[in-house]
CSV table of C-alpha atoms in Angstrom, one decimal:
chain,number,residue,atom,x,y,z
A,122,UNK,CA,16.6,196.2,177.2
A,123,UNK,CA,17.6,199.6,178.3
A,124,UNK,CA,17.4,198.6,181.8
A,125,UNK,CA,19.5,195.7,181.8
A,126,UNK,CA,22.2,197.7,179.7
A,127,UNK,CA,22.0,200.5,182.9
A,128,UNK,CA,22.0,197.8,185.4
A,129,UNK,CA,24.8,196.2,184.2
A,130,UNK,CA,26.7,199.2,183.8
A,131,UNK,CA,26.5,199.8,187.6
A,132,UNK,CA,27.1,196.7,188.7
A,133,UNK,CA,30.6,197.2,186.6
A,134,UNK,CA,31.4,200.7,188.4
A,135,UNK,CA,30.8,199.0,192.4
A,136,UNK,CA,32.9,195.8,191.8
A,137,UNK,CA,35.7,198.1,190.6
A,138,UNK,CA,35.5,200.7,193.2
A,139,UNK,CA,35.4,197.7,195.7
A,140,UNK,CA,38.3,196.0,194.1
A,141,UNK,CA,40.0,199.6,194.1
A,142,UNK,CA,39.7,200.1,198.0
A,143,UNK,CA,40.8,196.3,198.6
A,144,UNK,CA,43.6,197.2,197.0
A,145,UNK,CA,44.5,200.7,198.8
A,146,UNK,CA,44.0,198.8,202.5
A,147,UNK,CA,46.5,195.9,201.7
A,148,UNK,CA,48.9,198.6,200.2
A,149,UNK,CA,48.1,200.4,203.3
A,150,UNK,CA,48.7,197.1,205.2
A,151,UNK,CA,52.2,196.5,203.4
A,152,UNK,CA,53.3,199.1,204.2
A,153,UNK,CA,52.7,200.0,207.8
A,154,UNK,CA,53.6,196.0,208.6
A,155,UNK,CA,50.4,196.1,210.7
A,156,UNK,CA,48.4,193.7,208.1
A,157,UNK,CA,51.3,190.9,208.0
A,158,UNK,CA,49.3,189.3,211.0
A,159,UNK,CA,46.6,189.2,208.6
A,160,UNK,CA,48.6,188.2,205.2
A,161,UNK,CA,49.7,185.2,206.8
A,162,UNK,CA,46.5,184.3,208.3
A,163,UNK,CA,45.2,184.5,205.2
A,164,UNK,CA,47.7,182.7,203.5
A,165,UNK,CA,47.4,179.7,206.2
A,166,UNK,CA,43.8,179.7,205.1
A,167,UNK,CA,44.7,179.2,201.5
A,168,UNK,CA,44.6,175.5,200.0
A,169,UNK,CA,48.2,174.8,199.4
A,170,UNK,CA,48.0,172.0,195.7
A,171,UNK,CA,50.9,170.4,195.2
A,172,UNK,CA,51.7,170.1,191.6
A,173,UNK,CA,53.3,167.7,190.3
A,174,UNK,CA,55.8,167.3,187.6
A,175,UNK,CA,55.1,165.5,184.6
A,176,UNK,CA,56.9,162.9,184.1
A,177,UNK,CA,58.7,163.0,180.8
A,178,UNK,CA,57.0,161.0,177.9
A,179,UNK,CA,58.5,157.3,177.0
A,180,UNK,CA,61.1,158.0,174.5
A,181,UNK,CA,60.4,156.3,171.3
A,182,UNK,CA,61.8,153.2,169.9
A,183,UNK,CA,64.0,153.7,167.0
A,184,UNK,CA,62.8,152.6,163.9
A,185,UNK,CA,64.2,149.3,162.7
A,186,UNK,CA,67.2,149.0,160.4
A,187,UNK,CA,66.1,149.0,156.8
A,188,UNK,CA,66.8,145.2,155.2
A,189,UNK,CA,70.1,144.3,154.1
A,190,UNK,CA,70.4,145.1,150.7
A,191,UNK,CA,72.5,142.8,148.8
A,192,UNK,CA,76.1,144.3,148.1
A,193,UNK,CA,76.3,144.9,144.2
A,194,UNK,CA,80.0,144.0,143.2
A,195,UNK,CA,81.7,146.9,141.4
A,196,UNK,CA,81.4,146.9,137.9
A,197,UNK,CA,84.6,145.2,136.1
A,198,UNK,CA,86.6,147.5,134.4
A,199,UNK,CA,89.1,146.1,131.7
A,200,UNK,CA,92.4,147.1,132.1
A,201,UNK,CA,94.0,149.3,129.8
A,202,UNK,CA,96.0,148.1,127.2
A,203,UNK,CA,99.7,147.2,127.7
A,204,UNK,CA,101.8,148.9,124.8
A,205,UNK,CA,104.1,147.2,124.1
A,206,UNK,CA,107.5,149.0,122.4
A,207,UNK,CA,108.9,147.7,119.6
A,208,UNK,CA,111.9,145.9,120.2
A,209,UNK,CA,114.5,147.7,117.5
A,210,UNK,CA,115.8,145.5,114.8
A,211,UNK,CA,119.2,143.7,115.0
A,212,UNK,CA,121.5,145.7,112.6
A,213,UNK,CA,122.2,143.9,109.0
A,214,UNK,CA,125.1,142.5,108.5
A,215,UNK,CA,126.3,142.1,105.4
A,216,UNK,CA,128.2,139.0,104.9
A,217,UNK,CA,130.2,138.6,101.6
A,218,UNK,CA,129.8,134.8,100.3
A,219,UNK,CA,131.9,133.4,97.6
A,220,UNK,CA,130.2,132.0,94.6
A,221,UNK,CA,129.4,128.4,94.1
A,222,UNK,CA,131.5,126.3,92.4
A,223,UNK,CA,130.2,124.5,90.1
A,224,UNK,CA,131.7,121.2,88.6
A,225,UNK,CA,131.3,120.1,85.7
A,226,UNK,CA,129.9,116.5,85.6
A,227,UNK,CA,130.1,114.5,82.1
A,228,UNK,CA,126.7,113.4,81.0
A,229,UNK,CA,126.6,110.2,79.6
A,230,UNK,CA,125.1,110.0,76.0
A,231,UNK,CA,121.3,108.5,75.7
A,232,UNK,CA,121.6,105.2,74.3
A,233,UNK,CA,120.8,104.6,70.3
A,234,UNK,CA,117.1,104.5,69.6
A,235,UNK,CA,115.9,101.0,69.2
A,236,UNK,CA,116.1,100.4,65.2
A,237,UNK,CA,112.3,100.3,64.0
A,238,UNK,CA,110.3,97.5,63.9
A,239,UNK,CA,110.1,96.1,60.0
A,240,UNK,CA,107.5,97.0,57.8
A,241,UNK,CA,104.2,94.3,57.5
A,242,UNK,CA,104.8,93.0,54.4
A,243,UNK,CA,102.9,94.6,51.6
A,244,UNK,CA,100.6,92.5,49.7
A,245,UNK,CA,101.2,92.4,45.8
A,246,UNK,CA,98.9,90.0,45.2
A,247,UNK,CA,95.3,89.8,47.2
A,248,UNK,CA,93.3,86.9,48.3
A,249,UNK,CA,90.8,85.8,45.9
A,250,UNK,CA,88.2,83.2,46.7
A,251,UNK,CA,88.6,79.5,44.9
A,252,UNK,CA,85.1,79.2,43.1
A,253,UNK,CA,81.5,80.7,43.6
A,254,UNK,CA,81.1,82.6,46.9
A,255,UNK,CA,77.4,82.3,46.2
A,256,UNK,CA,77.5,78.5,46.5
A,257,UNK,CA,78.7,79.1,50.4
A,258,UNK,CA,75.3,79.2,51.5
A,259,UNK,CA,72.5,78.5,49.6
A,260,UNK,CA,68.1,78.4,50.6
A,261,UNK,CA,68.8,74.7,51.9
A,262,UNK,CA,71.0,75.8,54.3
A,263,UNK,CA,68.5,78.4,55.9
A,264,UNK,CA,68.5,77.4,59.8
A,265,UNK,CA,64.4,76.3,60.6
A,266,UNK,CA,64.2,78.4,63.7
A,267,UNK,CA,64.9,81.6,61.1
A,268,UNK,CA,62.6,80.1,58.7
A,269,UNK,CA,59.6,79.4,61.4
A,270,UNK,CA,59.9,83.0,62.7
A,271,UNK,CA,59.8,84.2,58.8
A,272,UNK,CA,63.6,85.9,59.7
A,273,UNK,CA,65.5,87.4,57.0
A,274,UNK,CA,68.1,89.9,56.3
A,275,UNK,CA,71.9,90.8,55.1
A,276,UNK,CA,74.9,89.8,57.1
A,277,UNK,CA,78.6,91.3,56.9
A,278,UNK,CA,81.9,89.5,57.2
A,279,UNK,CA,85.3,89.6,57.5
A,280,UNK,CA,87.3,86.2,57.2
A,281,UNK,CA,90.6,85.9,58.4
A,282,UNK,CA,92.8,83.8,55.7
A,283,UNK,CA,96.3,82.0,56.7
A,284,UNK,CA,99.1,81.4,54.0
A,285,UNK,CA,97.6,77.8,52.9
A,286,UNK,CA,94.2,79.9,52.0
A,287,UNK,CA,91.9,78.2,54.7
A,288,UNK,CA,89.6,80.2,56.9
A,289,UNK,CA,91.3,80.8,60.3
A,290,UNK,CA,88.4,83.0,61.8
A,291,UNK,CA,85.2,84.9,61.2
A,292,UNK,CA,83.8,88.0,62.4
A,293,UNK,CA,80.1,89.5,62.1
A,294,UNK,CA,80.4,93.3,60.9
A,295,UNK,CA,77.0,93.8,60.1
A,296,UNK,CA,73.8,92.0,61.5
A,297,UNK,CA,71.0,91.2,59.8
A,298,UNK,CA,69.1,91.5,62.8
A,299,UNK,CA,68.6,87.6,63.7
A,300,UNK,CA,71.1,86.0,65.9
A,301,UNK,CA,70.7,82.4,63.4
A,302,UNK,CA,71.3,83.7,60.8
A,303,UNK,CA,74.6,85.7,61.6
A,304,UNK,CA,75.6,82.0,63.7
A,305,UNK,CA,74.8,80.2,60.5
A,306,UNK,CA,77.0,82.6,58.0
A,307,UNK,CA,80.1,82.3,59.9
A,308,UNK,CA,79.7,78.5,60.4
A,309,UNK,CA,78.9,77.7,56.7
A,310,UNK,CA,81.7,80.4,55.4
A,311,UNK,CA,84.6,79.2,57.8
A,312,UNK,CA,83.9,75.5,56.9
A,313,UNK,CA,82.8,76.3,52.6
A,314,UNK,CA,85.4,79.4,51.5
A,315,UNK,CA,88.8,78.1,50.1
A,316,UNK,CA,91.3,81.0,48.7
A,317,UNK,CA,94.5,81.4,46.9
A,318,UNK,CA,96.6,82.5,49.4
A,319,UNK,CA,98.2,86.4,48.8
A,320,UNK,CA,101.4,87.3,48.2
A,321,UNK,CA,104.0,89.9,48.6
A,322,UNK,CA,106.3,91.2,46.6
A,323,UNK,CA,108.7,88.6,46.5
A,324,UNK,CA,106.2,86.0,45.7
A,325,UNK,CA,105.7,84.1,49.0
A,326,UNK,CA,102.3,83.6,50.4
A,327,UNK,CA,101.1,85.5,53.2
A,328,UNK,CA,98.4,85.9,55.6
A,329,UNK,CA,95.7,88.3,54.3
A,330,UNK,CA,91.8,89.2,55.1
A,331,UNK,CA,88.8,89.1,53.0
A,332,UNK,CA,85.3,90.5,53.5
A,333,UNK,CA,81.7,90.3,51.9
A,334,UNK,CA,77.9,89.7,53.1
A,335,UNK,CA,75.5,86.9,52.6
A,336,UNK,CA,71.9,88.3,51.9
A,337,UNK,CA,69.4,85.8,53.7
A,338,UNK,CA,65.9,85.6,51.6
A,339,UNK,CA,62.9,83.1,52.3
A,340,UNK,CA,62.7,81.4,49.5
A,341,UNK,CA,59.0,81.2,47.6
């Protein structure tokens, strides 16, 4: 290993010594103008390479546009306001006006009140029935149908009675609850009853009313 090292180490000192001596002859050379014979022998003998250029790289394509983006409208603002000044109010005028006249127009007077009607003439003396009201209906006149369905009861009436004391109408004011028997009362009363008419206080006859009830028993 030390060998190599020491052989290496001379073989370093020669090649520069050489190299050192080539270099003093061409300076030697240069400078007396007797090696240019030699320079440009030597520099025919050199292999002339042409070098060529480069040539410059393709330029690049541009990138392409970015898409169209749609336009946004501009936001709508509102307007502002429009003041408006108050127009100033028309002056007041006064304007002096004469009272109304008034006229005086008569009113006529209301006409008299009707006079009122007459009084209904007061009864002084009442209507009283001719005989027994008991005998107006008796158990033979009890209608069948009544009888059959075992019907019984009390039925109200009021008469009405003209000046000559004969029945004019009858009206059922209480039901017994059966329509024949209320039919049969008024039918045996209108056609039975006979009354002295009433009177009034001067003695004439007048047309009154007269009420009572007929009490409807089966007989046993």
């Amino acid at each position: 290993m030390a060998y190599a090292d020491h052989s290496q180490g001379s073989s370093c000192t020669i090649s520069i010594v050489i190299v050192a001596l080539i270099h003093a002859v061409l300076g030697y050379a240069f400078v007396t103008g007797l090696g240019m014979k030699y320079v440009k022998k030597a520099a025919e003998q050199l292999n002339v390479i042409d070098v060529k250029e480069e040539p410059p790289p393709p330029d690049e394509e541009p990138p392409p546009p970015p898409p169209d983006k749609p336009i946004e409208p501009p936001p709508v603002v509102a307007p502002p306001p429009i003041v408006q000044t108050p127009a100033p109010a028309p002056p007041i005028q006064t304007v002096r006006t004469p009272p109304p006249v008034f006229n005086e127009v008569p009113v006529p007077a209301p006409p008299p009140a009707p006079p009122p009607p007459p009084a209904a003439k007061q009864a002084a003396k009442g209507v009283s029935p001719r005989g027994n009201p008991g005998s107006w209906a008796t158990t033979e006149d009890y209608p069948s149908r009544a009888l059959r369905e075992e019907k019984q009861g009390t039925t109200g009436f009021r008469l009405e009675v003209g000046a000559d004391g004969r029945v004019t109408s009858c009206t059922v004011t209480q039901s017994s609850g059966s329509p024949e028997l209320d039919d049969a009362t008024c039918k045996l009363v209108s056609r039975r009853a006979r009354f002295s008419p009433a009177e009034d206080d001067q003695g004439n006859k007048i047309p009154s009313t007269y009420a009572n009830r007929i009490q409807w028993r089966i007989p046993q």
